[in-house]
Coordinates of C-alpha atoms and ligand atoms in Angstrom, one line a residue:
M4 CA 104.4 118.1 99.1
D5 CA 102.0 115.1 100.0
H6 CA 101.2 111.7 101.8
F7 CA 100.7 109.6 98.5
N8 CA 103.8 107.6 97.6
Y9 CA 105.3 104.5 96.4
R10 CA 106.9 101.9 98.2
D11 CA 107.4 98.2 97.1
G12 CA 106.0 99.2 93.8
Q13 CA 102.6 100.2 95.3
L14 CA 101.4 103.7 96.0
W15 CA 100.6 104.0 99.4
A16 CA 98.4 106.8 101.3
E17 CA 99.6 107.5 104.3
S18 CA 100.3 104.2 105.8
V19 CA 97.8 102.3 103.4
P20 CA 98.0 100.9 100.0
V21 CA 96.1 102.3 97.8
A22 CA 95.3 99.0 95.7
E23 CA 94.0 97.4 99.1
L24 CA 91.1 100.9 99.9
A25 CA 90.3 100.3 95.7
R26 CA 89.4 97.0 96.3
Q27 CA 87.6 97.3 99.8
H28 CA 85.3 100.6 98.8
G29 CA 85.0 99.9 94.9
T30 CA 85.9 102.0 92.2
P31 CA 86.0 105.2 91.1
C32 CA 86.9 106.3 94.4
Y33 CA 88.3 109.3 96.1
I34 CA 90.9 109.0 98.9
Y35 CA 91.5 112.0 100.8
S36 CA 94.9 112.3 103.1
R37 CA 94.3 114.0 106.3
A38 CA 98.2 114.7 107.3
T39 CA 98.7 116.4 104.2
I40 CA 95.4 118.3 104.4
E41 CA 96.7 119.4 108.2
R42 CA 100.2 120.1 106.8
H43 CA 98.8 122.4 104.2
Y44 CA 96.3 124.4 106.4
R45 CA 99.4 124.9 109.0
A46 CA 101.9 126.1 106.0
F47 CA 99.2 129.3 105.6
T48 CA 98.5 130.0 109.6
E49 CA 102.7 129.8 110.3
A50 CA 103.9 131.9 107.8
V51 CA 101.0 134.6 108.9
G52 CA 102.6 134.6 112.0
N53 CA 101.2 136.4 114.8
H54 CA 99.5 139.1 112.3
P55 CA 96.0 139.1 113.0
H56 CA 94.5 136.4 111.1
L57 CA 91.9 134.2 109.9
I58 CA 92.0 131.5 107.4
C59 CA 88.5 130.8 105.4
Y60 CA 89.0 127.9 103.6
A61 CA 87.2 127.5 100.5
V62 CA 84.3 124.8 100.7
K63 CA 83.5 124.8 97.2
A64 CA 87.3 123.0 96.7
N65 CA 86.1 120.2 98.8
S66 CA 82.9 120.1 100.8
N67 CA 83.0 117.0 102.4
L68 CA 82.0 116.8 106.2
A69 CA 84.6 115.6 107.4
I70 CA 87.2 117.7 105.7
L71 CA 85.3 120.4 107.2
N72 CA 85.1 119.0 110.3
L73 CA 88.5 118.4 110.4
L74 CA 89.5 122.2 109.3
A75 CA 87.3 123.0 111.8
R76 CA 89.3 121.3 114.3
L77 CA 92.4 123.2 113.7
G78 CA 90.6 126.4 113.7
S79 CA 89.6 127.5 110.4
G80 CA 86.9 129.3 109.1
F81 CA 85.3 129.5 106.2
D82 CA 84.5 131.0 103.1
I83 CA 81.0 130.0 101.6
V84 CA 79.3 130.9 98.3
S85 CA 75.6 129.5 99.0
G86 CA 73.2 128.5 101.4
G87 CA 73.7 124.9 100.9
E88 CA 77.5 125.6 101.5
L89 CA 76.5 127.1 104.9
A90 CA 74.3 124.5 106.1
R91 CA 77.1 121.8 105.3
V92 CA 80.2 124.1 107.3
L93 CA 77.2 124.6 110.9
E94 CA 76.5 120.4 110.1
A95 CA 80.4 119.7 110.0
G96 CA 80.9 121.7 113.6
G97 CA 82.0 125.1 112.0
D98 CA 82.2 128.3 113.4
P99 CA 79.7 130.6 111.8
A100 CA 81.6 133.5 113.3
K101 CA 84.3 132.6 111.1
V102 CA 82.7 132.5 107.6
V103 CA 83.0 135.0 105.1
F104 CA 80.0 134.7 102.7
S105 CA 81.6 135.6 98.8
G106 CA 79.4 135.4 95.4
V107 CA 77.3 137.6 93.0
G108 CA 73.9 136.0 93.8
K109 CA 72.7 135.7 97.3
T110 CA 69.0 135.2 97.7
S111 CA 67.6 137.1 100.4
A112 CA 67.2 133.5 102.4
E113 CA 70.7 132.7 102.0
I114 CA 70.9 136.3 103.4
R115 CA 68.2 135.6 106.0
A116 CA 69.9 132.1 107.0
A117 CA 73.3 133.5 107.3
L118 CA 72.3 136.5 109.8
E119 CA 70.6 134.6 111.7
A120 CA 73.6 131.6 112.1
G121 CA 75.4 134.9 113.1
I122 CA 78.5 134.8 110.2
Y123 CA 81.6 137.0 110.4
C124 CA 81.0 138.9 106.8
F125 CA 79.1 139.2 104.0
N126 CA 81.5 139.9 101.0
V127 CA 79.3 141.7 98.9
E128 CA 79.7 142.1 95.1
S129 CA 77.3 145.0 93.5
E130 CA 75.0 147.9 94.6
P131 CA 71.6 146.0 94.4
E132 CA 73.1 143.3 96.9
L133 CA 73.9 145.9 99.6
A134 CA 70.2 147.4 99.1
R135 CA 69.6 143.7 99.3
I136 CA 71.4 142.7 102.5
N137 CA 70.2 145.9 104.3
R138 CA 66.7 145.4 103.7
V139 CA 66.8 141.9 105.2
A140 CA 68.9 142.7 108.1
G141 CA 66.8 145.5 108.9
E142 CA 63.5 143.0 108.6
M143 CA 65.3 140.9 111.6
G144 CA 66.4 143.7 113.5
R145 CA 69.9 143.1 113.1
T146 CA 72.9 144.4 111.5
A147 CA 75.0 143.2 108.6
P148 CA 78.7 143.0 108.8
I149 CA 79.9 143.5 105.2
S150 CA 82.8 143.8 103.1
I151 CA 83.0 145.2 99.5
R152 CA 84.5 142.9 97.2
V153 CA 86.2 145.2 94.9
N154 CA 87.6 144.0 91.2
P155 CA 91.3 145.5 91.3
D156 CA 91.7 144.8 87.5
V157 CA 94.8 142.8 87.8
D158 CA 95.4 139.8 85.5
A159 CA 96.2 137.0 87.3
G160 CA 97.6 135.1 84.5
T161 CA 95.4 131.8 84.9
H162 CA 92.8 130.1 82.8
P163 CA 89.9 132.5 81.8
Y164 CA 87.4 130.6 83.3
I165 CA 89.0 130.8 86.6
S166 CA 90.4 134.4 86.4
T167 CA 87.8 136.7 87.8
G168 CA 90.1 139.6 88.6
L169 CA 89.7 141.9 85.5
K170 CA 87.0 144.2 83.8
E171 CA 85.3 142.3 82.1
N172 CA 84.6 139.6 84.9
K173 CA 81.0 139.8 86.7
F174 CA 83.1 139.9 90.4
G175 CA 82.8 142.5 92.5
I176 CA 82.9 146.2 92.2
P177 CA 85.2 148.2 90.0
M178 CA 88.0 149.8 91.8
T179 CA 87.2 153.2 90.3
E180 CA 83.4 152.6 92.0
A181 CA 84.8 151.3 95.2
E182 CA 85.0 154.5 96.8
R183 CA 81.1 156.0 96.3
V184 CA 79.9 152.4 97.0
Y185 CA 81.9 152.4 100.6
Q186 CA 80.0 155.5 101.1
V187 CA 76.5 154.2 99.8
A188 CA 77.5 151.3 102.2
V189 CA 77.9 153.7 105.5
S190 CA 74.8 155.5 104.8
L191 CA 72.9 152.3 105.1
P192 CA 71.4 151.9 108.4
H193 CA 71.2 148.3 109.2
L194 CA 74.7 147.5 108.0
E195 CA 78.2 147.9 109.4
V196 CA 81.3 148.1 107.4
K197 CA 83.7 145.8 108.3
G198 CA 86.6 145.4 105.6
V199 CA 87.8 145.1 102.0
D200 CA 87.6 142.0 99.6
C201 CA 89.1 140.4 96.7
H202 CA 89.8 137.7 94.7
I203 CA 91.5 137.7 91.5
G204 CA 91.6 134.0 90.2
S205 CA 92.3 130.6 90.7
Q206 CA 95.5 128.5 89.9
L207 CA 97.6 131.5 90.4
T208 CA 101.5 130.6 89.7
T209 CA 103.4 133.6 90.1
L210 CA 103.4 136.3 93.3
P211 CA 103.3 139.6 91.5
P212 CA 99.6 139.5 90.5
F213 CA 98.8 139.1 94.5
I214 CA 101.3 141.6 95.4
D215 CA 99.7 144.0 92.7
A216 CA 96.2 143.3 93.9
L217 CA 97.0 143.8 97.5
D218 CA 98.9 147.2 96.7
R219 CA 95.9 148.5 95.2
L220 CA 93.7 147.2 98.0
L221 CA 95.9 148.9 100.8
A222 CA 95.8 152.2 98.6
L223 CA 91.9 151.8 98.8
V224 CA 92.3 150.8 102.5
D225 CA 94.7 154.6 102.9
R226 CA 91.9 156.6 100.9
L227 CA 89.0 155.8 102.8
S228 CA 90.4 156.3 106.2
A229 CA 91.1 159.7 104.9
Q230 CA 87.3 159.9 104.5
G231 CA 87.1 158.3 107.7
I232 CA 85.9 154.9 107.0
T233 CA 87.9 152.5 108.9
L234 CA 88.6 149.1 107.9
T235 CA 89.2 146.5 110.4
H236 CA 90.1 143.5 107.7
L237 CA 91.6 143.1 104.3
D238 CA 90.4 139.6 102.6
V239 CA 92.6 139.1 99.7
G240 CA 90.6 135.8 98.5
G241 CA 92.2 132.7 97.5
G242 CA 93.6 131.9 94.1
L243 CA 97.6 129.9 95.1
G244 CA 98.1 127.4 92.2
V245 CA 99.5 124.3 93.1
S246 CA 101.6 121.6 91.0
Y247 CA 99.8 119.5 88.7
D248 CA 102.5 119.2 86.6
E249 CA 105.7 121.3 86.0
E250 CA 104.2 124.4 87.4
K251 CA 106.2 125.7 90.7
P252 CA 103.8 128.0 92.3
P253 CA 105.0 129.9 95.3
L254 CA 104.8 127.8 98.7
P255 CA 101.9 128.8 101.2
A256 CA 104.4 130.0 103.4
E257 CA 106.3 132.0 100.5
Y258 CA 102.6 133.8 99.3
A259 CA 101.9 134.2 103.2
A260 CA 105.1 136.1 103.7
A261 CA 104.9 138.0 101.0
L262 CA 101.3 139.4 101.8
R263 CA 102.5 139.7 105.4
A264 CA 105.4 141.8 104.2
K265 CA 103.7 144.2 102.3
I266 CA 101.2 144.7 104.9
G267 CA 103.7 145.4 107.7
D268 CA 102.4 146.6 111.1
R269 CA 98.7 148.1 109.4
P270 CA 96.3 146.8 112.2
Q271 CA 94.0 144.8 109.5
T272 CA 93.2 141.4 110.3
L273 CA 94.2 139.3 107.1
I274 CA 91.8 137.0 105.9
L275 CA 92.5 134.3 103.4
E276 CA 89.9 132.1 101.1
P277 CA 92.6 129.2 100.1
G278 CA 90.9 126.2 98.6
R279 CA 92.5 124.6 96.2
A280 CA 96.1 125.4 97.7
I281 CA 95.0 122.6 100.7
M282 CA 92.9 120.3 98.9
A283 CA 94.1 119.5 95.6
N284 CA 97.3 117.6 96.1
A285 CA 95.9 115.7 99.2
G286 CA 93.7 113.2 97.0
I287 CA 93.5 111.2 94.5
L288 CA 91.2 109.6 92.6
V289 CA 91.4 105.9 91.9
T290 CA 89.8 104.0 88.6
E291 CA 89.7 100.6 87.6
V292 CA 91.2 99.8 83.9
E293 CA 88.0 98.4 82.1
F294 CA 89.1 97.9 78.2
L295 CA 92.4 98.5 76.5
K296 CA 91.5 99.5 72.9
H297 CA 93.9 99.7 70.5
G298 CA 92.7 101.8 67.3
E299 CA 94.1 102.6 64.4
E300 CA 95.9 105.8 65.6
K301 CA 95.1 105.4 69.5
H302 CA 95.9 103.4 72.3
F303 CA 92.6 103.8 74.8
A304 CA 92.5 102.6 78.2
I305 CA 88.6 103.0 79.0
V306 CA 88.5 103.1 82.9
D307 CA 85.5 103.4 85.2
A308 CA 85.9 107.2 86.1
A309 CA 84.8 109.6 83.6
M310 CA 83.8 113.5 83.1
N311 CA 80.8 113.2 85.6
D312 CA 83.5 111.9 88.6
L313 CA 86.6 114.4 87.4
L314 CA 85.2 117.4 85.4
R315 CA 88.7 119.1 85.4
P316 CA 90.6 118.1 82.4
S317 CA 87.4 118.0 80.4
L318 CA 86.2 121.8 81.2
Y319 CA 89.3 123.4 81.3
G320 CA 91.4 120.8 79.3
A321 CA 93.4 120.6 83.2
W322 CA 96.3 118.3 82.8
Q323 CA 96.8 115.6 86.3
Q324 CA 99.0 113.0 86.8
I325 CA 97.8 109.6 85.9
V326 CA 100.1 107.0 87.7
P327 CA 99.6 103.2 88.4
V328 CA 98.2 102.5 92.0
I329 CA 101.0 98.7 91.3
R330 CA 103.3 99.4 89.1
R331 CA 104.1 96.7 86.4
S332 CA 106.9 95.9 84.2
G333 CA 106.9 95.7 80.7
P334 CA 106.9 97.9 77.8
E335 CA 105.3 101.3 77.7
R336 CA 102.1 102.5 75.3
H337 CA 100.6 105.9 74.8
Y338 CA 97.3 106.0 76.3
D339 CA 94.2 108.3 76.2
V340 CA 92.5 107.2 79.2
V341 CA 88.8 107.5 78.9
G342 CA 85.9 107.3 80.7
P343 CA 82.3 105.3 79.8
V344 CA 80.7 108.6 79.4
C345 CA 79.5 109.2 75.7
E346 CA 81.4 112.5 74.8
T347 CA 84.0 112.4 73.0
G348 CA 85.2 115.0 75.9
D349 CA 85.0 112.1 78.4
F350 CA 89.3 112.0 78.9
L351 CA 90.9 111.9 82.5
G352 CA 94.1 112.5 80.3
K353 CA 95.4 112.0 76.9
E354 CA 99.0 110.5 75.6
R355 CA 99.7 109.1 79.0
A356 CA 102.6 106.6 78.8
L357 CA 101.5 103.8 81.0
T358 CA 101.8 100.0 81.5
L359 CA 98.5 99.1 81.3
E360 CA 96.3 95.2 81.7
P361 CA 93.0 95.4 82.1
G362 CA 91.9 95.1 85.7
D363 CA 94.5 97.3 87.1
F364 CA 94.3 100.3 89.2
L365 CA 94.9 104.1 88.0
A366 CA 95.6 107.1 90.5
V367 CA 94.6 110.2 88.8
R368 CA 96.4 112.6 91.3
S369 CA 96.0 116.5 92.7
A370 CA 91.8 115.2 92.2
G371 CA 91.3 116.7 96.3
A372 CA 90.1 120.2 95.4
Y373 CA 87.0 120.8 92.1
G374 CA 87.2 117.2 91.9
F375 CA 83.9 115.8 93.8
T376 CA 82.5 119.4 94.4
M377 CA 82.1 119.2 90.7
A378 CA 80.8 115.8 90.1
S379 CA 77.5 115.1 88.2
N380 CA 75.2 112.2 87.9
Y381 CA 75.7 112.4 84.2
N382 CA 75.2 109.4 82.6
S383 CA 72.6 108.7 85.1
R384 CA 76.3 107.2 86.7
P385 CA 76.3 107.5 90.6
R386 CA 78.8 109.5 92.0
A387 CA 82.0 108.1 93.7
A388 CA 82.8 106.6 97.3
E389 CA 85.0 109.1 99.4
V390 CA 87.5 107.7 102.1
L391 CA 89.6 109.3 104.1
V392 CA 93.4 108.4 105.4
D393 CA 94.3 109.0 108.6
G394 CA 97.7 107.1 109.3
E395 CA 97.2 103.5 109.0
N396 CA 93.1 103.8 109.0
A397 CA 90.8 104.8 106.4
Y398 CA 87.4 106.1 107.1
L399 CA 84.4 105.4 104.4
V400 CA 83.3 109.4 104.7
R401 CA 80.7 109.3 101.7
A402 CA 79.2 106.1 100.8
R403 CA 79.5 105.6 96.9
E404 CA 75.5 106.8 95.8
R405 CA 73.3 104.1 94.6
V406 CA 71.3 104.1 91.7
E407 CA 67.9 104.3 93.8
Q408 CA 69.3 107.6 95.3
L409 CA 69.6 108.8 91.4
W410 CA 65.5 109.4 90.9
Q411 CA 64.6 110.5 94.5
G412 CA 62.1 113.2 94.4
E413 CA 61.2 112.3 90.5
R414 CA 57.6 111.6 90.4
L415 CA 55.3 109.6 87.2
L416 CA 52.9 111.3 86.0
P417 CA 49.5 109.8 87.1
Ligands
LLP6 N1 87.3 132.8 97.2 C1 86.7 133.3 96.0 C2 85.6 134.3 96.3 C3 87.0 132.0 94.9 O1 85.3 132.9 93.8 C4 87.5 130.6 95.0 C5 87.6 130.3 94.0 C6 88.1 131.4 96.0 C7 88.3 131.5 97.2 C8 89.2 130.0 96.3 O2 90.3 129.7 95.1 P1 91.5 128.5 95.2 O3 92.4 129.0 96.8 O4 90.9 127.4 95.3 O5 92.0 129.0 93.9 N2 86.7 124.7 89.6 C9 88.2 125.8 88.9 C10 88.4 126.2 90.1 C11 87.1 127.4 90.4 C12 87.9 128.5 91.4 C13 86.7 129.5 91.4 N3 86.5 130.1 93.1 C14 89.2 124.3 88.8 O6 89.0 123.0 89.3 O7 90.3 125.0 88.1

């Protein structure tokens, strides 16, 4: 459930009409709802209940400082994958002691920055990375907290580009290698082995792959314990899907309850890394119809948002609902909703039944996760404004980029 609803024929973000925000801030424009973000975050924590746990919000889903700050205020930790994301978390007032650092290519500089900040744990994805973290920690006279990201080889049943837990994927250490790598880790002097980690993919809409992966993690925890390696946390990653269309993914509460039931009274702290489930339906992308073009075979609604603003439809063929901000009556046509970028793959949605006039505003729903964070400046398009609504108030949390900013840092030859 989110807080973008129709009242009197027009779309509201909490208690603010979306059309008013579009006029005030211009389009394309991302609009987020604070109440929705907080509701989704709490759904996770409440379901895990009194089992020791830490929610590490996946920063890559939406890294706007205002959003990170809201989550930090709720007590959230953060899952980061770069030095840039670490810097954002710190800038937003996040607690470094609640940060886990994932990703297959951590540089020495990023490892150093994370150790200096005092993060909770590195999720290590390979043996060379283990050696690198040990070396950097040694140089700094520190001990680095680590967990091993294992690849449980379960099929998440999601889009191949966002499936990460199969043998053929680049992520993690194969389960068959895991015990040996843990033995290497405990032998390295500047590492402290804390936990185990996995992440099998994103936009999962059923529970069984999560449960399969957890079963395999728990079996590993038991084998390691028999070898004298005691783990203090269990990080099951993110990946819970949302409803973009007709999908009926488990609710965060159902998901967390299922994990908790499996874990029983084991002492390990449960770490979750949700991104999409918190942010996707907490945001919309608002765009204005520039032209309607009626071709022989197709009707096109040419709008002012494009693949550079929201890449998911172009990159994954992702389907996101597109709705009018102010409903109008009249016959519907089936439109391909396309942007101004010079690529055939530049579309936000295809064959959408809409009643439109030029100048109308449209909202692409479920755009709060992997929307702005995947935006680019392709075709020299400044990135969109971002607005965060809180009840009757709306705050500009990122100004629209100005064209001069696009070539900041570029230099002419002498
Ligand atoms: N933890 C790790 C290690 C991850 O790699 C990811 C996402 C997450 C947590 C958060 O997953 P979530 O709860 O959001 O599913 N751009 C794609 C999604 C890529 C996800 C990459 N990893 C999309 O727009 O669908």
